[in-house]
Each structure stands twice: as C-alpha cells, then as structure tokens.
Coordinates of C-alpha atoms and ligand atoms in Angstrom, one line a residue:
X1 CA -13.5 42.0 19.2
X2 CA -11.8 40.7 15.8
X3 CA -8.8 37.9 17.7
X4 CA -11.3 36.6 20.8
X5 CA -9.1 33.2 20.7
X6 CA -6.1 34.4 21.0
X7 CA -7.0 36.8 23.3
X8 CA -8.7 34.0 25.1
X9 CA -5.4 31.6 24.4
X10 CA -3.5 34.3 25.8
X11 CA -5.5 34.6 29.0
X12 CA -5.4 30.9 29.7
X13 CA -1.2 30.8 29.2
X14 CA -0.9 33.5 31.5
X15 CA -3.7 32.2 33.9
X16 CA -1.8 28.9 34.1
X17 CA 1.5 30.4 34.2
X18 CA 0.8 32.4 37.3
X19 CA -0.8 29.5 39.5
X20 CA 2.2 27.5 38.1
X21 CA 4.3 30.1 39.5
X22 CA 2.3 30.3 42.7
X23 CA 2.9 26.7 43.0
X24 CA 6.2 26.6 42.6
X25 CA 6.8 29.6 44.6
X26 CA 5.3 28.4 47.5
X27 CA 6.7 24.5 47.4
X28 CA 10.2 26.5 46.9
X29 CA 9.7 29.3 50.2
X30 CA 8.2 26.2 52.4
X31 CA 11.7 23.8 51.0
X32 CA 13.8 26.9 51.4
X33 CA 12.4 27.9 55.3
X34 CA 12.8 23.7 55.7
X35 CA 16.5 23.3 54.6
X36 CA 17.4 27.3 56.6
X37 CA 15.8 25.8 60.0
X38 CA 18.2 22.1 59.0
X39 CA 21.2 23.6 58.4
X40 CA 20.9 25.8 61.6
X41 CA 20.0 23.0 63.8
X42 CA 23.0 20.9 62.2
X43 CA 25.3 23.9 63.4
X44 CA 23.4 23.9 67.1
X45 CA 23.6 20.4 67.2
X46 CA 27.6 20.7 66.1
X47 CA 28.4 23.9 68.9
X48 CA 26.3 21.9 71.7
X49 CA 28.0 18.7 71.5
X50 CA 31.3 20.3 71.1
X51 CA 30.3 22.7 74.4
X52 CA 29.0 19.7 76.2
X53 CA 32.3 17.1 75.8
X54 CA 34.5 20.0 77.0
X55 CA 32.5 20.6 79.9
X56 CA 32.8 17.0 80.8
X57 CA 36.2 16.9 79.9
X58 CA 36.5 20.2 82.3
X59 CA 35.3 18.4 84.9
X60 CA 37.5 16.1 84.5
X61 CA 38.2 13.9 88.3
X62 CA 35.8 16.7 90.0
X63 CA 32.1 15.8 90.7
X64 CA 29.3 18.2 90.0
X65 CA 27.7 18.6 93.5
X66 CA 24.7 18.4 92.2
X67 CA 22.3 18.1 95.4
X68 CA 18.8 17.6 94.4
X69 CA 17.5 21.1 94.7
X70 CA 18.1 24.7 95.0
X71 CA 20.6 23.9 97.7
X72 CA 22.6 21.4 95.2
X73 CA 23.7 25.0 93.1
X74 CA 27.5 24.7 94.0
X75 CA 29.1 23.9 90.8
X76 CA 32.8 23.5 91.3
X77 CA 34.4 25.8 89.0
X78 CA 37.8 24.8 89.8
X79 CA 40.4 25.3 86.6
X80 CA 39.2 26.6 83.5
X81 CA 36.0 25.7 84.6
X82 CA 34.6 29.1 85.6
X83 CA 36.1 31.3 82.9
X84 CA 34.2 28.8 80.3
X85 CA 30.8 28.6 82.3
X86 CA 30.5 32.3 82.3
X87 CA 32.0 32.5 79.0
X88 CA 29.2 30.4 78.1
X89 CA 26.7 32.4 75.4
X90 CA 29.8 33.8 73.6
X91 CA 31.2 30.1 73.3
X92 CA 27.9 28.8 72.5
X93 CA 27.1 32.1 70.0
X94 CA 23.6 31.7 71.8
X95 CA 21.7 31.7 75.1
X96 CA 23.4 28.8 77.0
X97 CA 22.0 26.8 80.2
X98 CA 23.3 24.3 82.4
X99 CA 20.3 22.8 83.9
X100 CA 19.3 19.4 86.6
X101 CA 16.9 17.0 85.6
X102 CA 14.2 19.4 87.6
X103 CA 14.8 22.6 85.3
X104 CA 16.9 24.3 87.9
X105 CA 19.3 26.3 86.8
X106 CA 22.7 25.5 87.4
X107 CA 24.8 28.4 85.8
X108 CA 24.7 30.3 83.2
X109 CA 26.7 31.7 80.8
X110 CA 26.9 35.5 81.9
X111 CA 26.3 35.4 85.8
X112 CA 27.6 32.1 86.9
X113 CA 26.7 32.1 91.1
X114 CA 23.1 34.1 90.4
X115 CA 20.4 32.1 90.5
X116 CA 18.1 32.5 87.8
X117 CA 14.0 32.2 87.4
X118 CA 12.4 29.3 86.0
X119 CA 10.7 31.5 83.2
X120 CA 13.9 32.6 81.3
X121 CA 14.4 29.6 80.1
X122 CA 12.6 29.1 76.7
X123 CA 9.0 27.5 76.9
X124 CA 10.0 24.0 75.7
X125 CA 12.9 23.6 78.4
X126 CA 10.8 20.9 80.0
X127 CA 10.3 18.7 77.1
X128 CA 14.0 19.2 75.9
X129 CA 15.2 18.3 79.0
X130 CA 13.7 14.9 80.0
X131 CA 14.9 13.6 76.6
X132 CA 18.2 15.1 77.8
X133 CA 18.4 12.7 81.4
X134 CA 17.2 10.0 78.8
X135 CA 20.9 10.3 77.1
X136 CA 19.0 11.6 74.0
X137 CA 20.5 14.6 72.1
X138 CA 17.4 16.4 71.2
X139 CA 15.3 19.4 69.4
X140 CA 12.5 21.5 70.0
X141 CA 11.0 24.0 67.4
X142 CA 9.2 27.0 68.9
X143 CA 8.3 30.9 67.8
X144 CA 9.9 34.0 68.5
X145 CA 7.0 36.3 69.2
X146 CA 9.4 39.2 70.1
X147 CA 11.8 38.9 66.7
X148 CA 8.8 37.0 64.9
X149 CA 11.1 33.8 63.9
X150 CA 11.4 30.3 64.7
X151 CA 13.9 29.4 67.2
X152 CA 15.6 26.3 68.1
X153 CA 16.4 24.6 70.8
X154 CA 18.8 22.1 71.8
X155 CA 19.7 19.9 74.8
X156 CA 22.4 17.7 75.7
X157 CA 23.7 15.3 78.2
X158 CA 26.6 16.4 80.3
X159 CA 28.0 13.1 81.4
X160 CA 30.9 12.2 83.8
X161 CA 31.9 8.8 83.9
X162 CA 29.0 7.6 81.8
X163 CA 26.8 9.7 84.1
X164 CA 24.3 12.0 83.3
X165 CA 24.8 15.1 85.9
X166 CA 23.3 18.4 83.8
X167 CA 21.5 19.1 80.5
X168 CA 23.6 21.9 78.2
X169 CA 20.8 24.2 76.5
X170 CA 21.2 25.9 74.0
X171 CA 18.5 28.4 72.6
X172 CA 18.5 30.4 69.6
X173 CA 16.3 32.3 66.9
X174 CA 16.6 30.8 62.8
X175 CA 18.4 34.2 62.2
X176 CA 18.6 35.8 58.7
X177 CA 16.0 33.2 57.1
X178 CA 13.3 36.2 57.1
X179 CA 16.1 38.2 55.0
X180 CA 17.0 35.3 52.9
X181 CA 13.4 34.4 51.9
X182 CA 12.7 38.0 51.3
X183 CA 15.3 38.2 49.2
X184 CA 14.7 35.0 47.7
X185 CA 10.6 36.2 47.4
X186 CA 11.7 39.3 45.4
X187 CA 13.6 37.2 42.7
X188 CA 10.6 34.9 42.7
X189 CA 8.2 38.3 42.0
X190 CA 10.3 39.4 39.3
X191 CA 11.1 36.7 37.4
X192 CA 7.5 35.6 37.5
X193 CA 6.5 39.1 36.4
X194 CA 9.6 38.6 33.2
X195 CA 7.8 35.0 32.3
X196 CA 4.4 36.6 32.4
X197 CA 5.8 39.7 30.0
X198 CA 7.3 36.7 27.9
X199 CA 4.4 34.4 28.1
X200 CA 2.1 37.4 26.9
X201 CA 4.0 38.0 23.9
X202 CA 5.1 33.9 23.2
X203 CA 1.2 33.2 23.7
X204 CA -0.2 36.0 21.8
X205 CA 2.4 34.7 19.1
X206 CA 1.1 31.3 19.3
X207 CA -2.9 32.3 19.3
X208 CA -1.9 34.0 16.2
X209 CA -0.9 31.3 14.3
X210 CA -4.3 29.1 15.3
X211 CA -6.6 32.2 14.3
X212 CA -4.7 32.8 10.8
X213 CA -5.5 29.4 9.6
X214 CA -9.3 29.6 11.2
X215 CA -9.6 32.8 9.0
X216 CA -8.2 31.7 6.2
X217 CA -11.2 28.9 6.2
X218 CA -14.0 31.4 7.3
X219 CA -12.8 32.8 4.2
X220 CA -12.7 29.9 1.8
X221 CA -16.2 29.2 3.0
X222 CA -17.9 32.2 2.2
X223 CA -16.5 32.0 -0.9
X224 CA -17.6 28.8 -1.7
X225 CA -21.3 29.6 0.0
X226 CA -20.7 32.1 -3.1
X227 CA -20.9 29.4 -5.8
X228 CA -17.1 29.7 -6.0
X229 CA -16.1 26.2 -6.1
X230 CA -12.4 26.7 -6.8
X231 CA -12.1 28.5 -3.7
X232 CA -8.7 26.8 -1.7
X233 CA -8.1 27.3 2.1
X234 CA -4.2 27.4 1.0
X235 CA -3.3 25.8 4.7
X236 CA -1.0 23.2 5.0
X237 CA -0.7 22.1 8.5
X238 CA 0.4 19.1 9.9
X239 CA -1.9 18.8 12.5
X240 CA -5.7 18.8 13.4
X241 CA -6.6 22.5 11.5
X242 CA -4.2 21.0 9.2
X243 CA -6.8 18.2 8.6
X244 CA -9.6 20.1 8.4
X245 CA -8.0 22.7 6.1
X246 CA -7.8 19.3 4.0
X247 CA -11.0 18.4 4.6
X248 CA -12.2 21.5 3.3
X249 CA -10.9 21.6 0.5
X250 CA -12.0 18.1 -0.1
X251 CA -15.3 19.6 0.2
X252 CA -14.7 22.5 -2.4
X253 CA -13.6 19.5 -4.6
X254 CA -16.6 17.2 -4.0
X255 CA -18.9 20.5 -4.7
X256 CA -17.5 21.2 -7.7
X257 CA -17.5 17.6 -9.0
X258 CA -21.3 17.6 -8.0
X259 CA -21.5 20.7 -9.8
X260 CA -20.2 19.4 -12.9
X261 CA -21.7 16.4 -12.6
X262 CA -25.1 18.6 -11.8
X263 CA -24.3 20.9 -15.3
X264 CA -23.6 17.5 -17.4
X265 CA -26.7 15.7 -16.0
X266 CA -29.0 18.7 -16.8
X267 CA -27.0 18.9 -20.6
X268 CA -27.9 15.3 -20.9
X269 CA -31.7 15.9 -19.9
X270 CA -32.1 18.7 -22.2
X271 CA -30.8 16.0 -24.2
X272 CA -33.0 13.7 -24.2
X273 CA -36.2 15.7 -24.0
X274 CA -34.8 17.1 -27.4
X275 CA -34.6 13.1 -28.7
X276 CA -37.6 12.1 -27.0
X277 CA -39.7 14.7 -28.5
X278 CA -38.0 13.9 -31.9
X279 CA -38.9 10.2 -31.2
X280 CA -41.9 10.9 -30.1
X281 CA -42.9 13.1 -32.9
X282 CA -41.8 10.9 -35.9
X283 CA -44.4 7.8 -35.4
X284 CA -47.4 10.7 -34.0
X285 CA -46.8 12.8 -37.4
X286 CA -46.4 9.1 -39.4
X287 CA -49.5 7.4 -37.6
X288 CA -51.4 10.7 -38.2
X289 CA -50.8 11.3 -41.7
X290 CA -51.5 7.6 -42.2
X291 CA -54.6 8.1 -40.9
X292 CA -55.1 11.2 -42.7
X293 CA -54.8 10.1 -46.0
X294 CA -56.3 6.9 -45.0
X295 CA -59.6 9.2 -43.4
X296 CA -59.6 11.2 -46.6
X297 CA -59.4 8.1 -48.5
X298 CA -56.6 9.6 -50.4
X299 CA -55.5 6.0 -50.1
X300 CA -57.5 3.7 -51.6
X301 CA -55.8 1.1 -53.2
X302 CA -56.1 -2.1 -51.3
X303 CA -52.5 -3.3 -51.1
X304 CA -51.7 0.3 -50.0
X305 CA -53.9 0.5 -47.6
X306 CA -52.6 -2.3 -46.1
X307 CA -49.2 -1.0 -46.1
X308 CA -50.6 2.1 -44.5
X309 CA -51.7 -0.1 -41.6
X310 CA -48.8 -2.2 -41.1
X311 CA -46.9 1.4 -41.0
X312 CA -49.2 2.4 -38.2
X313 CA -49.3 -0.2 -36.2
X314 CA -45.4 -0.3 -36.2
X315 CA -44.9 3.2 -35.2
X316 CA -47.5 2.6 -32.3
X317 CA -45.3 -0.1 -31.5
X318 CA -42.5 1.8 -30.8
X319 CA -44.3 4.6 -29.3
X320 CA -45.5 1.5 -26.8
X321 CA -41.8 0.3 -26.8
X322 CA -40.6 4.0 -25.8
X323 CA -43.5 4.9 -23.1
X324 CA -42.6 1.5 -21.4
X325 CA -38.6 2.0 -21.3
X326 CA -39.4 5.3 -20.1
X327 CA -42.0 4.2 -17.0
X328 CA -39.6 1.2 -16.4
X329 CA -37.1 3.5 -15.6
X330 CA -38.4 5.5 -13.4
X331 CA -39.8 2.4 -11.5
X332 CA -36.4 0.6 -11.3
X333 CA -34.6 4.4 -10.1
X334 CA -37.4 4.5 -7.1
X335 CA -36.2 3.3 -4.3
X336 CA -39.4 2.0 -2.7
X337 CA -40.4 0.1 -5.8
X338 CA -39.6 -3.7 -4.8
X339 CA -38.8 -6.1 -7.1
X340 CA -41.1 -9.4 -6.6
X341 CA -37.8 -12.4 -6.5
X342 CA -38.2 -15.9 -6.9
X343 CA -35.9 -19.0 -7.5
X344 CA -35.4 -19.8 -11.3
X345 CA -32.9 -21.0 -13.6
X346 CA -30.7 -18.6 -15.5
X347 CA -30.1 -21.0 -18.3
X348 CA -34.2 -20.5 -19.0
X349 CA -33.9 -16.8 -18.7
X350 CA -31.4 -16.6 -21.0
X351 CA -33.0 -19.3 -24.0
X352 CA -36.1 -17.4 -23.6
X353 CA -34.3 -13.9 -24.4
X354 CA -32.4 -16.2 -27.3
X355 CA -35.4 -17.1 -28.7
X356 CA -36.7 -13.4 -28.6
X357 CA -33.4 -11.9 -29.8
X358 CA -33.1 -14.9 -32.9
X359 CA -35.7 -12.8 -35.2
X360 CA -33.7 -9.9 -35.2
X361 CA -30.6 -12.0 -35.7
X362 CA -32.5 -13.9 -38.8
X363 CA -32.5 -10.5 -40.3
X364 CA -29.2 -9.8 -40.2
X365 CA -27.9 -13.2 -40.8
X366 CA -26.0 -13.1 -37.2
X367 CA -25.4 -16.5 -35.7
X368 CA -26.4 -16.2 -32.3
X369 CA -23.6 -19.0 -30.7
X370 CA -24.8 -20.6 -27.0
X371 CA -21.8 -22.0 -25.3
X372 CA -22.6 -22.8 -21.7
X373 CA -20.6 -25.1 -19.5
X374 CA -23.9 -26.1 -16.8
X375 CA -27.8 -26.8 -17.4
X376 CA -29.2 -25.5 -14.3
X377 CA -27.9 -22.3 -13.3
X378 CA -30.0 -21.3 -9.7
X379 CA -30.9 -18.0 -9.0
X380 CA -33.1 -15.8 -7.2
X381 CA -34.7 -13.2 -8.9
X382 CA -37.4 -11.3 -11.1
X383 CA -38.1 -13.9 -14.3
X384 CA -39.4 -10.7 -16.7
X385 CA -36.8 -8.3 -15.4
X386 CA -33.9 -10.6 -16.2
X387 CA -35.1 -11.7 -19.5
X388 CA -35.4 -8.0 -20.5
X389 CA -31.9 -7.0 -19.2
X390 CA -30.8 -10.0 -21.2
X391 CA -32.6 -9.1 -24.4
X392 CA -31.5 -5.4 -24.1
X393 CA -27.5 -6.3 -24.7
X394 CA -28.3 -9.1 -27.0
X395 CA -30.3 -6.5 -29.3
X396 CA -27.7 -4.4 -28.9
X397 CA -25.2 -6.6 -30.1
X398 CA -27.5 -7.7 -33.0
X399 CA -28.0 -3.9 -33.6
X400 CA -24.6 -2.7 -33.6
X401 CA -23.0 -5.6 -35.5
X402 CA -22.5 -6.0 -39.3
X403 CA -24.3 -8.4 -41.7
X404 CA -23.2 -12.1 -41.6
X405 CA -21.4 -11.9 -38.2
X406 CA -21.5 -13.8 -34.9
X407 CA -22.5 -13.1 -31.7
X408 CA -21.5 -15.4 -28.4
X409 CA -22.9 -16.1 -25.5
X410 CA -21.2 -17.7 -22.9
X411 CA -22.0 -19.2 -19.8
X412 CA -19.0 -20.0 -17.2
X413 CA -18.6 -20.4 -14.1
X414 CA -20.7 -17.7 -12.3
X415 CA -21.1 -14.9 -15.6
X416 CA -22.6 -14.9 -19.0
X417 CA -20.9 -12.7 -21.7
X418 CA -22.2 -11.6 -24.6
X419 CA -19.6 -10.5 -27.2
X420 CA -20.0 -9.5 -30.5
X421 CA -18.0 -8.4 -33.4
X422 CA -19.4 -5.0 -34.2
X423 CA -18.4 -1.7 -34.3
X424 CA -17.1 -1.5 -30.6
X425 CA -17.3 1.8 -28.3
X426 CA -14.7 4.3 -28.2
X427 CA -12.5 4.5 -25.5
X428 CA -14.3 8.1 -24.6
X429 CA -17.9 6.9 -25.2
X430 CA -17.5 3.7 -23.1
X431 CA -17.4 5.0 -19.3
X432 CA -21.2 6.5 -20.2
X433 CA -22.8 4.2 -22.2
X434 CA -24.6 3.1 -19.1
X435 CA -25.6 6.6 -18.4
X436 CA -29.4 7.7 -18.9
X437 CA -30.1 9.1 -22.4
X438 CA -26.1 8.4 -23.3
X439 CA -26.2 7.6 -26.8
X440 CA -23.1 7.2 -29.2
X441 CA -23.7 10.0 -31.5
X442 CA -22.7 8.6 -34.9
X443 CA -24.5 8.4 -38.3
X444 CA -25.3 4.5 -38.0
X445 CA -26.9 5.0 -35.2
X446 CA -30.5 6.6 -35.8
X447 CA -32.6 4.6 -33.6
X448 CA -32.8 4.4 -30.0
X449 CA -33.1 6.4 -26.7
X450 CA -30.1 5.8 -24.5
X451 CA -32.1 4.0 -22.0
X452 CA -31.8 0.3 -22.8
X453 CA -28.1 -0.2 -21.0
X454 CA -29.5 2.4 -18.1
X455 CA -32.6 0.2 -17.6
X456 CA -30.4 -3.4 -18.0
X457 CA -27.4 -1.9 -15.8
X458 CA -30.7 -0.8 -12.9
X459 CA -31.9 -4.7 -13.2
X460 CA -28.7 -5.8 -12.8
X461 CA -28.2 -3.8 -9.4
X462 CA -31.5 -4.9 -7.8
X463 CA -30.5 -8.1 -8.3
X464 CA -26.6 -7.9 -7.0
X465 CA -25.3 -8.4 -10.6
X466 CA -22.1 -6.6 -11.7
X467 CA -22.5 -5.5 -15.0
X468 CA -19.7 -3.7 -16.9
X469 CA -18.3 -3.9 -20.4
X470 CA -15.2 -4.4 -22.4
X471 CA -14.6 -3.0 -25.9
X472 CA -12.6 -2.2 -28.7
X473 CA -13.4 -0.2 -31.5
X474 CA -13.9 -1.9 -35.1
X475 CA -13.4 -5.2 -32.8
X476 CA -17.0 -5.7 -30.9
X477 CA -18.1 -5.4 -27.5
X478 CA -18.4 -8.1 -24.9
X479 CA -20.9 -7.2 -21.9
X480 CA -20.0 -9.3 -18.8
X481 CA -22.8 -10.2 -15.8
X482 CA -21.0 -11.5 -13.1
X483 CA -23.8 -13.0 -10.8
X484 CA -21.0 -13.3 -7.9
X485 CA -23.0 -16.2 -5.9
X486 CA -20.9 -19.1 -4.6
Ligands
LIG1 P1 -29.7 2.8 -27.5 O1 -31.2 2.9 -27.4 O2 -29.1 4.0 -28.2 O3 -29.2 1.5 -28.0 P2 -28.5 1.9 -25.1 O4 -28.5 2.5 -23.7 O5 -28.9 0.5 -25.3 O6 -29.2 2.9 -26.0 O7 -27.0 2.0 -25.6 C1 -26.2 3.2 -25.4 C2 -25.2 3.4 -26.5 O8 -24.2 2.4 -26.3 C3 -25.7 3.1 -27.8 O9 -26.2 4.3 -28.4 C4 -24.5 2.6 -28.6 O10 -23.8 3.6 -29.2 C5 -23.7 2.0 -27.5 N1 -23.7 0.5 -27.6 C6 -24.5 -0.3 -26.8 N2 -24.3 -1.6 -27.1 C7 -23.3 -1.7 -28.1 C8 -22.6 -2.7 -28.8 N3 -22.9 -4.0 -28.5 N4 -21.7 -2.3 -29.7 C9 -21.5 -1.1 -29.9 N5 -22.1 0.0 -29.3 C10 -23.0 -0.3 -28.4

C-alpha cells in the first residue's frame, strides 16, 4: 500500500474519536439519568409536602386515633377529610400511603376503610419511614423490576400540633427517562457516526499533507543518491518536516560543495604531479647530462668542469629541497605524527631564520628590518619546525620582492609580521595561497612548488598559531602569526 501513514493517521483520528465519543457519551447518559431521577424527586418532594400540610391542616382540632395497632385504624374522616384520603393517588399523581410508625397502613388513597397487606407497600417502606417519625423528609431509590425503571420514594411527617401522628408515602417510577435517554442515545449514535464520516475525510485530508512533503524528500534523495547534487526538496514548512526539508537541502548543498571542492582538489593534484614531474625532471636531465658529458669527458677544461659540478651539486640540492618539502608534508597532514614541544624563546627562532634568510637578502640587496618590542618571547614548541615556518615567508618575501627593497619584521605584543613591498597577491589568488600545490601562475614566478605556505600554514596549526595574510597588489604582502598566549 502506496499512503500506509495516512491511512494509519486516519485510523488513529477515528480510533480516538470514537472512545472520545464513548466517553462522552457515557459521562453525558449517567449526568442525564442523574439530573431525570433530581428533577423527579424535586417534584415528589414538592406534591408530598404540599399533600402532607393539607392533611394536617384537614385535621385541623380533630385527633388521628391512632391506637398502636391494627385496632388504632379509625381515621376520622370528618369534613373534607375522606373525599381527599381516597382521592389520595389522583392528588398525589402516584401510589399514596398514610402509614404508623409500625408500617401499618392507615388509608389509602383508593379504598380508604380496607385494610391493606404489609407487602404492597414498596420494599424500602421500612427505611423511609423511621426517618419519617424522626421529622426527617426523606428518599429512597429502588428498581422497578415490572416496568424496568428506577422508582422513588418519598416519606413525610404528618404532624398535628408539632406531633408526628402518620408518615405520607408517596411511591412512583422515574417515568419517561428510558424514552428520553433513548431518544437522547439515538442523537448521540448519529452524530457520532456524522463526526466519524467528517473525521475520515478531515484526517485523510490532514495525513495527506504529512505524506506529500515525506515524498517529496524520498524523492530529492534518490536523486541525490543519483549524483544529482542540485536536487531541492522544494518544501517549505514551518514546522518539524519543515526542518528537515531544510536540513536536506542543506545536505544537497554541503554535497555539492564537497563535490566541488572534491573536482578542484583532484584539478590541483593533477596539478602538481604535472609541476612536480617538470621539477623533478629539470635537475635529473641537468645532473645527467652533466654527468654525461662530464663521463664522456666531452668536458674537459678544468674551469668547466668545475662549473659542471657546482651545476650538479645545485640541482641535487633542490631535488633534496623538493623530496623533503614533499615528506614534510605528508608528516605534518598525518594526524598520528606528534610534534616533539619544548619551551624556547621565539626571539631565537626568529634571529636564527634572519640569519638563514640574510644570504638571499644580500643578493637582492633587501634590508631585512628587526623591530621587536621584547627580548624573551616564551613559547612552547618544535625549535626546527618553527624556524622553518619562519624561513618559508621570509624567503617568500625575499623572493617575491624587487631589487633594493625592504622587508620588516615586527614583533609586538603576542604576533610577528613580516611585510614586504613586493608584488602583493591578487585579491582572487590570496584565499588559496595556503592551499597545497597553489601557485600564483605568472611569468616571474618560475620556481617553486606551492608547498612552502601549505607546510608553514600546517606548523602553524600544530602549534595553535593563527596564521593568515594581508595583501595588496603592487603594494607587498604582510604575513601575520598571532601566537594568541596570554
Ligand atoms: P612557492 O613555492 O610557489 O613559493 P608557496 O606555497 O610558498 O609556494 O607560495 C604560494 C604562492 O603564493 C606563490 O606561488 C606566490 O605566488 C604567492 N606568494 C607567497 N608569498 C608571497 C609574497 N610575499 N608576495 C607575493 N606573493 C607571494
């Protein structure tokens, strides 16, 4: 099945639904059946009293002779008295008795002078009437087995002079309830049966609109499983799916981004491996024809073979230089390598990097200016790896800066700066120059891998060292460490 949710959503509305209704239903029939048997027993209460004060007031100066007993029967039905006692049931709209304090029957409403048996009067008589010769007004609930309802009955001090001389009784069935609460149980069926046709169509409705978002993702997802990476959910929801419609896309985002990132990192490894076989290749072909012609002894001329050594010896330098950055790299970008740290001054890492820099500088007649503001700068850290992440931007700056310039390097506070006055980096170039292999492709710049600032800017973050740069072109280029201790 295609929509199980919201034919499960629609299952569990209706399913709550109906024992809602159940609920209510019943709470309302039990409330209904309370306040039918209240009202009832207000209105007995009402006729009883009302019965009961005119029979006393019948009475009037006459006494009850109410002998203890069957022989104490003689009511005196003097006056309107008898036409009312017999008239009794239709006054009272009910079985009516007049009863002693021992249940015997004094009258009753349709055959006044017979006597009548203990059992017609109703099964709770007894109860009813102590509380009666108590000078209580009282109740008793019973069962109709006969017309299967509740019935009520009431009994009620007949006083004369502030004496209690019979109990009225008055019994009756809760009539019409079982009609009303059919009636009322009917209305209940069928307007549970509309809400249920309602709450099938509202709820089937509602599951729609969760599933339709849910597919639209299944979707997206497949499509991105495809390699699609612009793949959008389209869902804009304020609410949970809503969120993770968002995060979705998020993710289609992020996967694209790594795939970019994924297509420029493999551009810039073809990269090098084209540069690095170049720079490879240039000192193996010089060193071996060197050789060569030395082998051959083509060469023979003393001063030239001299040169031819000098040549060689350089190339195998760089080859050194290049094979080292390269292993370097790869040791710093392992994470299990660990750097061996001890406590050192920076101001003696960075003279000893001046020192190894100032050759290069003497070339190119670049003042290299030292303006620090302390002597002892503490740090912990690797002596060799420092000096070289040093030494790589100061080369730089020597490299990349004209004849004749100047190049500073400051010390305050807690950074050192090198700046320069060279060419500068382009505002495009500079976010990668820390890249691997990232190399500023002009026609100055012959020489080098790309792997100098990648190797100084993986020193700087074994040690905690932020290390980011500020240029302008045709103004220089100042690199900032900022060792960020206290
Ligand atoms: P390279 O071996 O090419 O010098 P680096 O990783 O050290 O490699 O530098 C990457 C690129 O950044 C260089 O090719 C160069 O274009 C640019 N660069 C680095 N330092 C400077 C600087 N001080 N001034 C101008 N450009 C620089």
């Amino acid at each position: 099945m295609k929509n199980k949710i919201a034919v499960k959503l629609t299952l569990y509305f209706s399913a709550a639904l109906l024992i809602f209704s159940i609920v209510i239903g019943g709470i309302f029939m039990n409330l209904f059946r309370k306040n039918a048997i209240e009202i009832h027993k207000k209105e007995l209460e009402r006729r009883a009293l009302t019965i009961a004060s005119t029979i006393s007031e019948l009475l009037g100066g006459y006494r009850l002779n109410l002998g203890r007993g069957m022989g104490g029967m003689g009511m005196n039905m003097h006056g309107g008295m008898g036409p009312y006692i017999r008239n009794l049931n239709t006054i009272a709209m009910a079985d009516a008795w007049i009863v002693d304090e021992d249940l015997n029957i004094l009258t009753t409403g349709t055959m006044a002078h017979r006597h009548y048996k203990y059992a017609d009067l109703p099964s709770d008589a007894e109860l009813v009437v102590k509380d009666v010769f108590k000078g209580e007004t009282t109740f008793s609930e019973g069962f109709s087995q006969l017309l299967e309802v509740p019935t009520l009955t009431i009994g009620t001090p007949i006083k004369i002079g502030g004496e209690i001389v019979g109990a009225l009784l008055i019994h009756s069935p809760v009539k019409n309830m079982d009609d009303a609460i059919d009636s009322g149980f009917k209305i209940l069926i069928f307007s549970i049966a509309i809400a249920l046709i309602l709450s099938l169509i509202l709820s089937w409705i509602l599951a729609l609109t969760f599933t339709e978002p849910l597919k639209k993702m299944k979707k997206t997802a497949i499509v991105l499983a495809g390699g699609d990476y612009d793949a959008k959910t389209g869902v804009k929801q304020n609410d949970e799916i809503g969120d993770l419609a968002a995060t979705m896309d998020l993710l289609s985002q992020r996967l694209k981004e790594a795939s970019k990132e994924r297509e420029k990192l493999n551009k810039q490894r073809q990269d090098f491996i084209t540069n690095i076989s170049h720079e490879l290749r240039t000192p193996v072909t010089v060193i071996r024809g060197s050789l060569e012609a030395l082998s051959d002894e083509i060469i023979t001329e003393p001063e030239e073979v001299k040169e031819y050594h000098k040549q060689v010896l350089n190339e195998s330098k760089n080859l050194e230089r290049l094979i080292n950055d390269l292993l370097e790299l790869s040791r710093l970008e392992n994470v299990d390598f660990k750097i061996e740290k001890e406590v050192l001054n920076l101001v003696d890492v960075l003279n000893d990097a001046l020192r190894s820099a100032s050759n290069m500088a003497r070339m190119k007649n670049i003042i290299l200016n030292y303006r620090g503001n302390k002597e002892l700068f503490t740090y912990e850290g690797d002596y060799g790896r420092l000096r070289q992440m040093f030494l790589i931007v100061l080369d730089n700056a020597i490299k990349y800066s004209p004849e004749n310039s100047s190049v500073y390097i400051i010390l305050k506070d807690n950074k050192i700066i090198i700046e320069d006055e060279g060419e500068g980096i382009s505002k495009e170039d500079l976010p990668y120059v820390f890249d691997r292999y990232y190399r500023v492709k002009s026609p100055e710049n012959k020489t080098g891998t790309g792997l100098g600032l990648t190797i100084a800017k993986q020193i700087a973050l074994r040690h905690g060292i932020d290390l980011y740069v500020e240029s302008q072109e045709n103004k220089g280029s100042k690199f900032i460490f900022d060792f960020k201790t206290s």
